[in-house]
Amino acid sequence: GRGEEEGRGEEEWSYRSYQKRLVNILYTNANGLFNKIDELKLLLSYHHNIDIVCVTETHFTTDILEAEIYIDGFTVFRHDRNFKIDSSKHDVSHGGGSIIYVKNDINVSLVTGFSTTPDSLAVRLETAAGSICVACIYRSPSLNLSQNSNLLIFLRNICNVNNDFETVLVGDFNLPNVSWETGCVNGGVVGNNKSFLNQERFMNMFNESGISWFFTTETTRKRIVKETLQESLLDQVLYTNDALINSCTALSPLGKSDHVSVQIELSISLDSKDSKEKMSKLSWGKISFEELLTYSSENIDWDFKSTNNVQEMWDEFHGKLETVAAIVPATSVYCNNRPVKLPWDTSALKRIRKNKEKAWKLFDNDPTSVNLNYASSKQLIFENEEIKAKIKYEKKITSNLKTNCKSFYSYLRNRRKVKTSVPS
């Protein structure tokens, strides 16, 4: 097998690295992302060359707002579980779901038309080498025949040889009986075993579509069950063109997940050789409050046409704000690719995180129960220290509210951000 290659390490941001930076993807199965968002933010502040984050098993529901899972500098695309597992008592089963974060300076769009695809989604990027589709896949082992078929249709469509783009698939495919060295189900399909039949269907599709994969003998999931080590290759990186992938590097799990994280470096650049991309930004400081008040009072009727429907009232109000924003002068600014530093991040917290990563790497190299307990203890220390650092920062800015309200409101605005600003 090709095996893992050594990572390139963290790159210092510069104009030159911005121009030539290669696409880097971070993938992980979080086994519940909501309580790991802050750790993911810290991870991105350390590995600031990450352009795309793909996470499976988010366990999100429609009750979780985008403001609660927002990461500064990234656009979010999510697909929460919206279907029922046959064995579930609920209309929508718990678990599953996938999410993709993409840096704001990347030209990206959601691949539409796959709303019935279980727990998976894809985005399309425009790069210096053309269009690239990046798909985040979670195949639950509990999917029925119809749900597996919907996922297969989705994969066939985005990996079709007639597409005008190449495709990278990352995710947890849950194909435990597959030999990735041979591309076959181990021992063949015995009788009417549904699990083996479904695994064979997926491998047939991969082989017929000419799809390649990176991992062959590696382990992406390790856990201790009743003092017995269980190792498996459930997470995979697949692609329609062998020249797409430079390297795949294993990182420590996110939180208490038993799946490793993987950093994938593509061989293509995001940016052309032209100068840095510019974007238009409203300059509210260049117009006075009196000008805004005069314009809005003379040109906008602030009475609502509808008072019975909240959504209609909001749409109408948003339209009025956009009308006001239209008179605000705009300036062109360069897209900024600098990493976002979390305000509570400290050098001490970075050292603790590095100790945690070293402990997990020790377990990866020597997967014993002793090393697992050691890595888990370092993980717990990091999580506790992260919470303490965050609480300490929040107490600090709250206590200084009367003398320095700028930090407090800046932090508050950041915590309330959503994908679409108002006005846009």
Short mmCIF file of C-alpha atoms in Angstrom, two decimals:
data_model
loop_
_atom_site.label_atom_id
_atom_site.label_comp_id
_atom_site.label_asym_id
_atom_site.label_seq_id
_atom_site.Cartn_x
_atom_site.Cartn_y
_atom_site.Cartn_z
CA GLY A 1 0.00 0.00 0.00
CA ARG A 2 1.01 3.60 -0.34
CA GLY A 3 0.96 4.19 3.42
CA GLU A 4 1.07 7.52 5.15
CA GLU A 5 3.53 10.18 4.13
CA GLU A 6 5.06 12.69 6.46
CA GLY A 7 3.09 15.91 6.75
CA ARG A 8 4.55 19.18 5.67
CA GLY A 9 3.95 20.77 9.08
CA GLU A 10 2.45 24.15 9.76
CA GLU A 11 3.23 26.81 7.20
CA GLU A 12 3.82 30.41 8.20
CA TRP A 13 1.38 32.69 6.45
CA SER A 14 2.88 34.96 3.84
CA TYR A 15 1.89 36.55 0.56
CA ARG A 16 3.93 33.90 -1.26
CA SER A 17 2.36 30.95 0.57
CA TYR A 18 -1.06 32.48 -0.06
CA GLN A 19 -0.35 32.59 -3.78
CA LYS A 20 0.90 29.02 -4.00
CA ARG A 21 -0.90 27.27 -1.19
CA LEU A 22 -2.21 23.81 -1.96
CA VAL A 23 -5.68 22.66 -0.97
CA ASN A 24 -5.63 21.03 2.48
CA ILE A 25 -8.59 19.09 3.86
CA LEU A 26 -9.12 18.01 7.45
CA TYR A 27 -11.41 15.01 7.90
CA THR A 28 -12.62 13.33 11.09
CA ASN A 29 -15.50 11.35 12.52
CA ALA A 30 -16.40 13.37 15.62
CA ASN A 31 -19.00 11.03 17.13
CA GLY A 32 -20.86 14.17 18.20
CA LEU A 33 -19.42 17.57 17.23
CA PHE A 34 -21.35 20.07 19.35
CA ASN A 35 -19.22 19.71 22.49
CA LYS A 36 -16.03 19.58 20.40
CA ILE A 37 -16.46 22.81 18.42
CA ASP A 38 -14.03 24.79 20.58
CA GLU A 39 -11.37 22.08 20.24
CA LEU A 40 -11.89 22.10 16.46
CA LYS A 41 -11.39 25.88 16.46
CA LEU A 42 -8.14 25.47 18.38
CA LEU A 43 -7.00 22.76 15.97
CA LEU A 44 -7.61 25.10 13.02
CA SER A 45 -5.68 27.89 14.74
CA TYR A 46 -2.66 25.54 14.99
CA HIS A 47 -2.98 23.93 11.54
CA HIS A 48 -3.89 27.16 9.78
CA ASN A 49 -3.19 25.77 6.31
CA ILE A 50 -6.47 23.82 6.50
CA ASP A 51 -8.87 25.10 3.83
CA ILE A 52 -11.73 22.60 4.17
CA VAL A 53 -13.03 20.69 7.19
CA CYS A 54 -15.20 17.60 6.69
CA VAL A 55 -16.79 16.01 9.76
CA THR A 56 -19.06 12.96 9.90
CA GLU A 57 -21.37 11.88 12.72
CA THR A 58 -22.07 15.42 13.85
CA HIS A 59 -25.27 14.29 15.63
CA PHE A 60 -26.77 17.71 14.88
CA THR A 61 -30.51 18.34 14.77
CA THR A 62 -32.51 21.26 13.38
CA ASP A 63 -32.62 22.65 16.94
CA ILE A 64 -28.92 23.53 16.70
CA LEU A 65 -28.47 26.97 15.12
CA GLU A 66 -25.65 27.78 12.73
CA ALA A 67 -24.58 30.52 15.13
CA GLU A 68 -23.80 27.81 17.68
CA ILE A 69 -21.46 25.91 15.32
CA TYR A 70 -19.98 28.91 13.52
CA ILE A 71 -16.21 29.03 12.93
CA ASP A 72 -14.79 32.44 12.11
CA GLY A 73 -13.38 32.64 8.59
CA PHE A 74 -15.34 29.63 7.29
CA THR A 75 -18.61 29.08 5.43
CA VAL A 76 -20.64 26.15 6.73
CA PHE A 77 -22.59 23.53 4.76
CA ARG A 78 -24.43 20.93 6.82
CA HIS A 79 -26.67 17.92 6.28
CA ASP A 80 -28.32 16.81 9.51
CA ARG A 81 -29.90 13.38 9.71
CA ASN A 82 -33.46 13.67 8.40
CA PHE A 83 -34.53 10.05 8.08
CA LYS A 84 -35.44 7.03 10.18
CA ILE A 85 -33.27 3.99 10.81
CA ASP A 86 -35.53 0.93 10.56
CA SER A 87 -34.82 -0.16 14.14
CA SER A 88 -35.50 3.30 15.58
CA LYS A 89 -38.67 4.25 17.44
CA HIS A 90 -38.38 7.89 16.35
CA ASP A 91 -39.38 9.50 13.05
CA VAL A 92 -35.86 10.91 12.74
CA SER A 93 -33.16 8.72 14.27
CA HIS A 94 -30.47 10.09 16.55
CA GLY A 95 -26.89 10.40 15.33
CA GLY A 96 -25.41 10.61 11.85
CA GLY A 97 -25.12 13.83 9.90
CA SER A 98 -22.19 15.50 8.14
CA ILE A 99 -20.82 19.03 7.86
CA ILE A 100 -18.32 20.82 5.64
CA TYR A 101 -16.55 24.06 6.55
CA VAL A 102 -14.85 25.98 3.71
CA LYS A 103 -12.64 29.06 4.05
CA ASN A 104 -14.45 32.23 3.06
CA ASP A 105 -11.94 33.21 0.37
CA ILE A 106 -12.63 30.04 -1.66
CA ASN A 107 -15.11 30.05 -4.53
CA VAL A 108 -17.43 27.26 -3.42
CA SER A 109 -21.00 26.09 -3.97
CA LEU A 110 -23.15 23.31 -2.54
CA VAL A 111 -23.77 20.35 -4.86
CA THR A 112 -27.57 20.26 -4.95
CA GLY A 113 -30.11 17.60 -5.84
CA PHE A 114 -29.09 15.07 -3.19
CA SER A 115 -31.45 15.90 -0.34
CA THR A 116 -32.48 12.23 -0.02
CA THR A 117 -28.89 11.07 0.36
CA PRO A 118 -28.45 9.86 3.95
CA ASP A 119 -25.99 11.75 6.16
CA SER A 120 -23.79 12.99 3.28
CA LEU A 121 -23.18 16.12 1.21
CA ALA A 122 -20.75 17.59 -1.31
CA VAL A 123 -19.38 21.00 -2.34
CA ARG A 124 -17.76 22.15 -5.55
CA LEU A 125 -14.61 24.29 -5.48
CA GLU A 126 -13.14 26.42 -8.24
CA THR A 127 -9.35 26.05 -8.23
CA ALA A 128 -6.41 26.99 -10.44
CA ALA A 129 -6.66 23.48 -11.95
CA GLY A 130 -10.41 23.61 -12.55
CA SER A 131 -13.43 22.41 -10.58
CA ILE A 132 -13.05 19.92 -7.74
CA CYS A 133 -15.89 18.21 -5.92
CA VAL A 134 -15.27 17.37 -2.24
CA ALA A 135 -17.80 15.00 -0.67
CA CYS A 136 -18.21 14.18 3.02
CA ILE A 137 -19.73 10.70 3.39
CA TYR A 138 -21.14 8.82 6.34
CA ARG A 139 -22.58 5.37 5.62
CA SER A 140 -24.30 4.05 8.71
CA PRO A 141 -24.14 0.25 9.01
CA SER A 142 -27.86 0.41 9.89
CA LEU A 143 -29.01 1.80 6.51
CA ASN A 144 -31.64 -0.27 4.75
CA LEU A 145 -31.51 -1.32 1.08
CA SER A 146 -33.26 1.82 -0.19
CA GLN A 147 -31.06 4.17 1.83
CA ASN A 148 -27.90 2.41 0.64
CA SER A 149 -29.18 2.69 -2.93
CA ASN A 150 -29.71 6.46 -2.54
CA LEU A 151 -26.13 6.84 -1.33
CA LEU A 152 -24.82 4.75 -4.24
CA ILE A 153 -26.72 6.95 -6.72
CA PHE A 154 -25.18 10.04 -5.12
CA LEU A 155 -21.66 8.58 -5.36
CA ARG A 156 -22.12 7.44 -8.97
CA ASN A 157 -23.32 10.90 -10.00
CA ILE A 158 -20.43 12.85 -8.47
CA CYS A 159 -17.85 10.28 -9.68
CA ASN A 160 -19.18 9.94 -13.23
CA VAL A 161 -16.39 9.88 -15.84
CA ASN A 162 -18.36 12.40 -17.95
CA ASN A 163 -18.30 15.08 -15.24
CA ASP A 164 -16.34 18.26 -15.93
CA PHE A 165 -14.74 18.02 -12.47
CA GLU A 166 -12.65 15.60 -10.42
CA THR A 167 -13.93 14.28 -7.09
CA VAL A 168 -12.45 13.58 -3.66
CA LEU A 169 -14.49 11.47 -1.23
CA VAL A 170 -13.69 11.49 2.48
CA GLY A 171 -15.68 9.82 5.19
CA ASP A 172 -16.63 6.83 7.28
CA PHE A 173 -17.85 4.22 4.81
CA ASN A 174 -18.27 1.44 7.39
CA LEU A 175 -17.00 -1.36 5.16
CA PRO A 176 -15.31 -3.52 7.84
CA ASN A 177 -15.14 -6.71 5.76
CA VAL A 178 -13.42 -5.11 2.77
CA SER A 179 -9.78 -5.81 1.97
CA TRP A 180 -8.60 -2.47 0.65
CA GLU A 181 -5.46 -4.14 -0.66
CA THR A 182 -7.47 -6.25 -3.10
CA GLY A 183 -10.64 -4.14 -3.38
CA CYS A 184 -12.81 -7.15 -2.52
CA VAL A 185 -15.00 -8.27 0.37
CA ASN A 186 -13.03 -10.72 2.50
CA GLY A 187 -14.23 -14.29 1.97
CA GLY A 188 -16.81 -13.20 -0.58
CA VAL A 189 -20.52 -12.81 0.04
CA VAL A 190 -21.96 -15.73 1.95
CA GLY A 191 -25.66 -16.50 1.31
CA ASN A 192 -27.98 -13.54 1.77
CA ASN A 193 -25.92 -11.70 4.37
CA LYS A 194 -27.22 -8.13 3.87
CA SER A 195 -24.12 -6.50 5.35
CA PHE A 196 -21.77 -8.36 3.00
CA LEU A 197 -24.07 -7.73 0.01
CA ASN A 198 -24.13 -3.97 0.67
CA GLN A 199 -20.35 -3.83 1.09
CA GLU A 200 -19.91 -5.67 -2.21
CA ARG A 201 -22.26 -3.21 -3.96
CA PHE A 202 -20.13 -0.27 -2.85
CA MET A 203 -16.85 -1.91 -3.82
CA ASN A 204 -18.27 -2.85 -7.23
CA MET A 205 -19.27 0.77 -7.77
CA PHE A 206 -15.81 2.03 -6.76
CA ASN A 207 -14.07 -0.45 -9.07
CA GLU A 208 -16.44 0.10 -12.01
CA SER A 209 -16.07 3.90 -11.71
CA GLY A 210 -12.26 3.69 -11.65
CA ILE A 211 -12.07 5.20 -8.17
CA SER A 212 -8.80 4.87 -6.24
CA TRP A 213 -8.26 4.96 -2.47
CA PHE A 214 -5.38 5.98 -0.23
CA PHE A 215 -5.45 3.70 2.81
CA THR A 216 -4.93 -0.04 2.37
CA THR A 217 -3.52 -1.57 5.57
CA GLU A 218 -3.67 1.38 7.98
CA THR A 219 -6.01 1.67 10.97
CA THR A 220 -8.33 4.66 11.30
CA ARG A 221 -10.30 3.49 14.34
CA LYS A 222 -8.92 2.02 17.55
CA ARG A 223 -10.80 1.25 20.72
CA ILE A 224 -10.59 -1.02 23.73
CA VAL A 225 -13.69 -3.19 24.28
CA LYS A 226 -13.64 -5.41 27.38
CA GLU A 227 -9.85 -5.08 27.56
CA THR A 228 -9.56 -6.22 23.93
CA LEU A 229 -8.11 -3.91 21.30
CA GLN A 230 -10.35 -3.47 18.23
CA GLU A 231 -8.69 -2.00 15.14
CA SER A 232 -10.44 -1.26 11.87
CA LEU A 233 -10.15 0.70 8.64
CA LEU A 234 -13.55 2.38 8.40
CA ASP A 235 -12.53 5.89 7.29
CA GLN A 236 -11.20 6.29 3.79
CA VAL A 237 -10.01 8.85 1.23
CA LEU A 238 -11.08 8.08 -2.35
CA TYR A 239 -10.55 10.02 -5.57
CA THR A 240 -11.26 9.93 -9.30
CA ASN A 241 -7.75 10.96 -10.34
CA ASP A 242 -4.56 9.48 -8.84
CA ALA A 243 -2.73 12.78 -9.37
CA LEU A 244 -5.07 14.62 -6.97
CA ILE A 245 -3.56 13.48 -3.66
CA ASN A 246 -0.13 14.53 -2.37
CA SER A 247 -0.35 13.03 1.12
CA CYS A 248 -2.58 11.90 3.96
CA THR A 249 -1.33 12.48 7.49
CA ALA A 250 -2.94 11.07 10.64
CA LEU A 251 -3.67 13.55 13.46
CA SER A 252 -5.03 12.92 16.95
CA PRO A 253 -8.78 12.27 17.37
CA LEU A 254 -11.17 15.10 18.08
CA GLY A 255 -12.20 14.92 21.71
CA LYS A 256 -13.03 11.40 22.87
CA SER A 257 -13.79 10.10 19.38
CA ASP A 258 -12.14 6.75 18.62
CA HIS A 259 -11.52 7.75 14.99
CA VAL A 260 -8.26 9.45 14.02
CA SER A 261 -8.32 12.76 12.17
CA VAL A 262 -6.74 12.89 8.72
CA GLN A 263 -5.13 15.85 6.97
CA ILE A 264 -5.24 15.47 3.18
CA GLU A 265 -3.05 17.64 1.00
CA LEU A 266 -4.16 17.87 -2.61
CA SER A 267 -1.74 18.51 -5.44
CA ILE A 268 -3.66 21.52 -6.74
CA SER A 269 -3.53 25.18 -5.83
CA LEU A 270 -6.55 27.21 -4.85
CA ASP A 271 -5.31 30.38 -6.44
CA SER A 272 -4.29 31.48 -9.89
CA LYS A 273 -1.04 33.37 -10.55
CA ASP A 274 -2.89 36.66 -10.59
CA SER A 275 -2.77 39.06 -7.68
CA LYS A 276 -4.66 38.32 -4.51
CA GLU A 277 -8.43 38.25 -4.86
CA LYS A 278 -10.30 41.36 -3.80
CA MET A 279 -13.73 41.57 -2.25
CA SER A 280 -16.16 44.44 -1.79
CA LYS A 281 -16.86 45.61 1.75
CA LEU A 282 -19.25 48.29 2.97
CA SER A 283 -17.55 51.24 4.72
CA TRP A 284 -20.11 52.32 7.28
CA GLY A 285 -17.62 54.79 8.75
CA LYS A 286 -17.72 56.86 5.55
CA ILE A 287 -21.35 57.84 5.95
CA SER A 288 -22.77 59.80 8.86
CA PHE A 289 -25.68 58.78 11.03
CA GLU A 290 -27.53 61.95 9.97
CA GLU A 291 -27.23 60.95 6.28
CA LEU A 292 -28.56 57.47 6.99
CA LEU A 293 -31.44 58.84 9.09
CA THR A 294 -32.40 61.42 6.46
CA TYR A 295 -32.30 58.89 3.61
CA SER A 296 -34.25 56.21 5.47
CA SER A 297 -36.95 58.62 6.68
CA GLU A 298 -37.45 60.10 3.18
CA ASN A 299 -37.26 56.91 1.11
CA ILE A 300 -38.42 54.02 3.28
CA ASP A 301 -41.81 53.23 4.72
CA TRP A 302 -41.03 51.57 8.06
CA ASP A 303 -44.60 50.34 8.58
CA PHE A 304 -45.02 46.61 7.90
CA LYS A 305 -47.43 45.46 5.23
CA SER A 306 -47.94 42.21 7.14
CA THR A 307 -48.16 41.85 10.91
CA ASN A 308 -49.41 38.27 11.12
CA ASN A 309 -46.47 36.32 9.71
CA VAL A 310 -43.06 36.56 11.39
CA GLN A 311 -41.13 35.31 8.35
CA GLU A 312 -42.84 37.81 6.03
CA MET A 313 -42.12 40.62 8.49
CA TRP A 314 -38.47 39.58 8.71
CA ASP A 315 -38.12 39.40 4.88
CA GLU A 316 -39.66 42.84 4.56
CA PHE A 317 -37.41 44.30 7.28
CA HIS A 318 -34.33 42.70 5.70
CA GLY A 319 -35.26 44.28 2.36
CA LYS A 320 -35.48 47.71 3.99
CA LEU A 321 -32.03 47.26 5.55
CA GLU A 322 -30.59 46.28 2.17
CA THR A 323 -32.08 49.46 0.68
CA VAL A 324 -30.30 51.52 3.34
CA ALA A 325 -27.05 49.59 2.80
CA ALA A 326 -27.16 50.42 -0.93
CA ILE A 327 -26.20 54.06 -0.23
CA VAL A 328 -23.18 53.10 1.93
CA PRO A 329 -19.84 53.57 0.09
CA ALA A 330 -18.02 50.33 -0.70
CA THR A 331 -14.28 49.72 -0.77
CA SER A 332 -12.23 46.86 -2.20
CA VAL A 333 -10.14 44.85 0.26
CA TYR A 334 -7.93 41.83 -0.14
CA CYS A 335 -9.21 38.50 1.09
CA ASN A 336 -7.33 37.68 4.26
CA ASN A 337 -6.14 34.14 4.83
CA ARG A 338 -4.54 34.74 8.19
CA PRO A 339 -5.41 32.19 10.88
CA VAL A 340 -7.98 33.24 13.45
CA LYS A 341 -6.61 33.07 17.00
CA LEU A 342 -9.09 32.24 19.72
CA PRO A 343 -8.99 34.91 22.45
CA TRP A 344 -8.57 32.36 25.28
CA ASP A 345 -5.79 30.41 23.55
CA THR A 346 -2.50 30.57 25.45
CA SER A 347 0.98 29.16 25.07
CA ALA A 348 0.29 26.88 28.05
CA LEU A 349 -2.81 25.48 26.35
CA LYS A 350 -0.81 24.88 23.16
CA ARG A 351 1.77 22.88 25.11
CA ILE A 352 -0.97 20.77 26.69
CA ARG A 353 -2.47 20.10 23.28
CA LYS A 354 0.91 19.04 21.90
CA ASN A 355 1.30 16.64 24.84
CA LYS A 356 -2.12 15.21 24.01
CA GLU A 357 -1.16 14.74 20.34
CA LYS A 358 2.09 13.01 21.34
CA ALA A 359 0.16 10.66 23.61
CA TRP A 360 -2.26 9.69 20.84
CA LYS A 361 0.64 9.17 18.44
CA LEU A 362 2.23 6.86 21.00
CA PHE A 363 -1.02 4.88 21.11
CA ASP A 364 -1.16 4.77 17.30
CA ASN A 365 2.34 3.30 17.19
CA ASP A 366 1.83 0.93 20.13
CA PRO A 367 -1.94 0.36 20.68
CA THR A 368 -2.03 -1.11 24.19
CA SER A 369 -4.55 -0.50 26.95
CA VAL A 370 -1.82 1.27 28.97
CA ASN A 371 -1.12 3.71 26.13
CA LEU A 372 -4.85 4.22 25.51
CA ASN A 373 -5.41 5.13 29.17
CA TYR A 374 -2.41 7.48 29.01
CA ALA A 375 -3.72 9.19 25.85
CA SER A 376 -7.22 9.43 27.32
CA SER A 377 -5.85 11.06 30.48
CA LYS A 378 -3.95 13.65 28.38
CA GLN A 379 -7.14 14.24 26.38
CA LEU A 380 -9.10 14.87 29.58
CA ILE A 381 -6.43 17.24 30.90
CA PHE A 382 -6.56 19.23 27.66
CA GLU A 383 -10.37 19.45 27.65
CA ASN A 384 -10.46 20.62 31.28
CA GLU A 385 -7.73 23.23 30.72
CA GLU A 386 -9.48 24.48 27.59
CA ILE A 387 -12.73 24.99 29.51
CA LYS A 388 -10.85 26.77 32.33
CA ALA A 389 -9.07 29.07 29.86
CA LYS A 390 -12.35 29.97 28.17
CA ILE A 391 -14.14 30.66 31.44
CA LYS A 392 -11.20 32.74 32.69
CA TYR A 393 -11.27 34.87 29.53
CA GLU A 394 -15.04 35.38 29.71
CA LYS A 395 -14.82 36.40 33.38
CA LYS A 396 -12.03 38.86 32.53
CA ILE A 397 -13.92 40.69 29.78
CA THR A 398 -17.10 40.69 31.87
CA SER A 399 -15.37 42.20 34.90
CA ASN A 400 -13.82 44.91 32.69
CA LEU A 401 -17.13 45.73 30.98
CA LYS A 402 -17.43 49.20 32.49
CA THR A 403 -13.90 50.26 31.62
CA ASN A 404 -13.42 48.34 28.37
CA CYS A 405 -16.67 47.34 26.71
CA LYS A 406 -15.08 46.92 23.26
CA SER A 407 -13.62 43.47 24.00
CA PHE A 408 -16.88 42.26 25.52
CA TYR A 409 -19.09 43.28 22.61
CA SER A 410 -16.56 42.12 20.04
CA TYR A 411 -16.55 38.67 21.65
CA LEU A 412 -20.34 38.68 21.89
CA ARG A 413 -20.74 39.58 18.21
CA ASN A 414 -18.33 36.83 17.24
CA ARG A 415 -20.35 34.25 19.21
CA ARG A 416 -23.55 35.33 17.47
CA LYS A 417 -22.30 35.23 13.90
CA VAL A 418 -24.15 33.22 11.31
CA LYS A 419 -23.47 32.44 7.65
CA THR A 420 -25.57 35.28 6.26
CA SER A 421 -25.00 38.73 7.72
CA VAL A 422 -27.57 41.51 7.80
CA PRO A 423 -27.51 43.42 5.62
CA SER A 424 -25.65 41.28 3.12
#
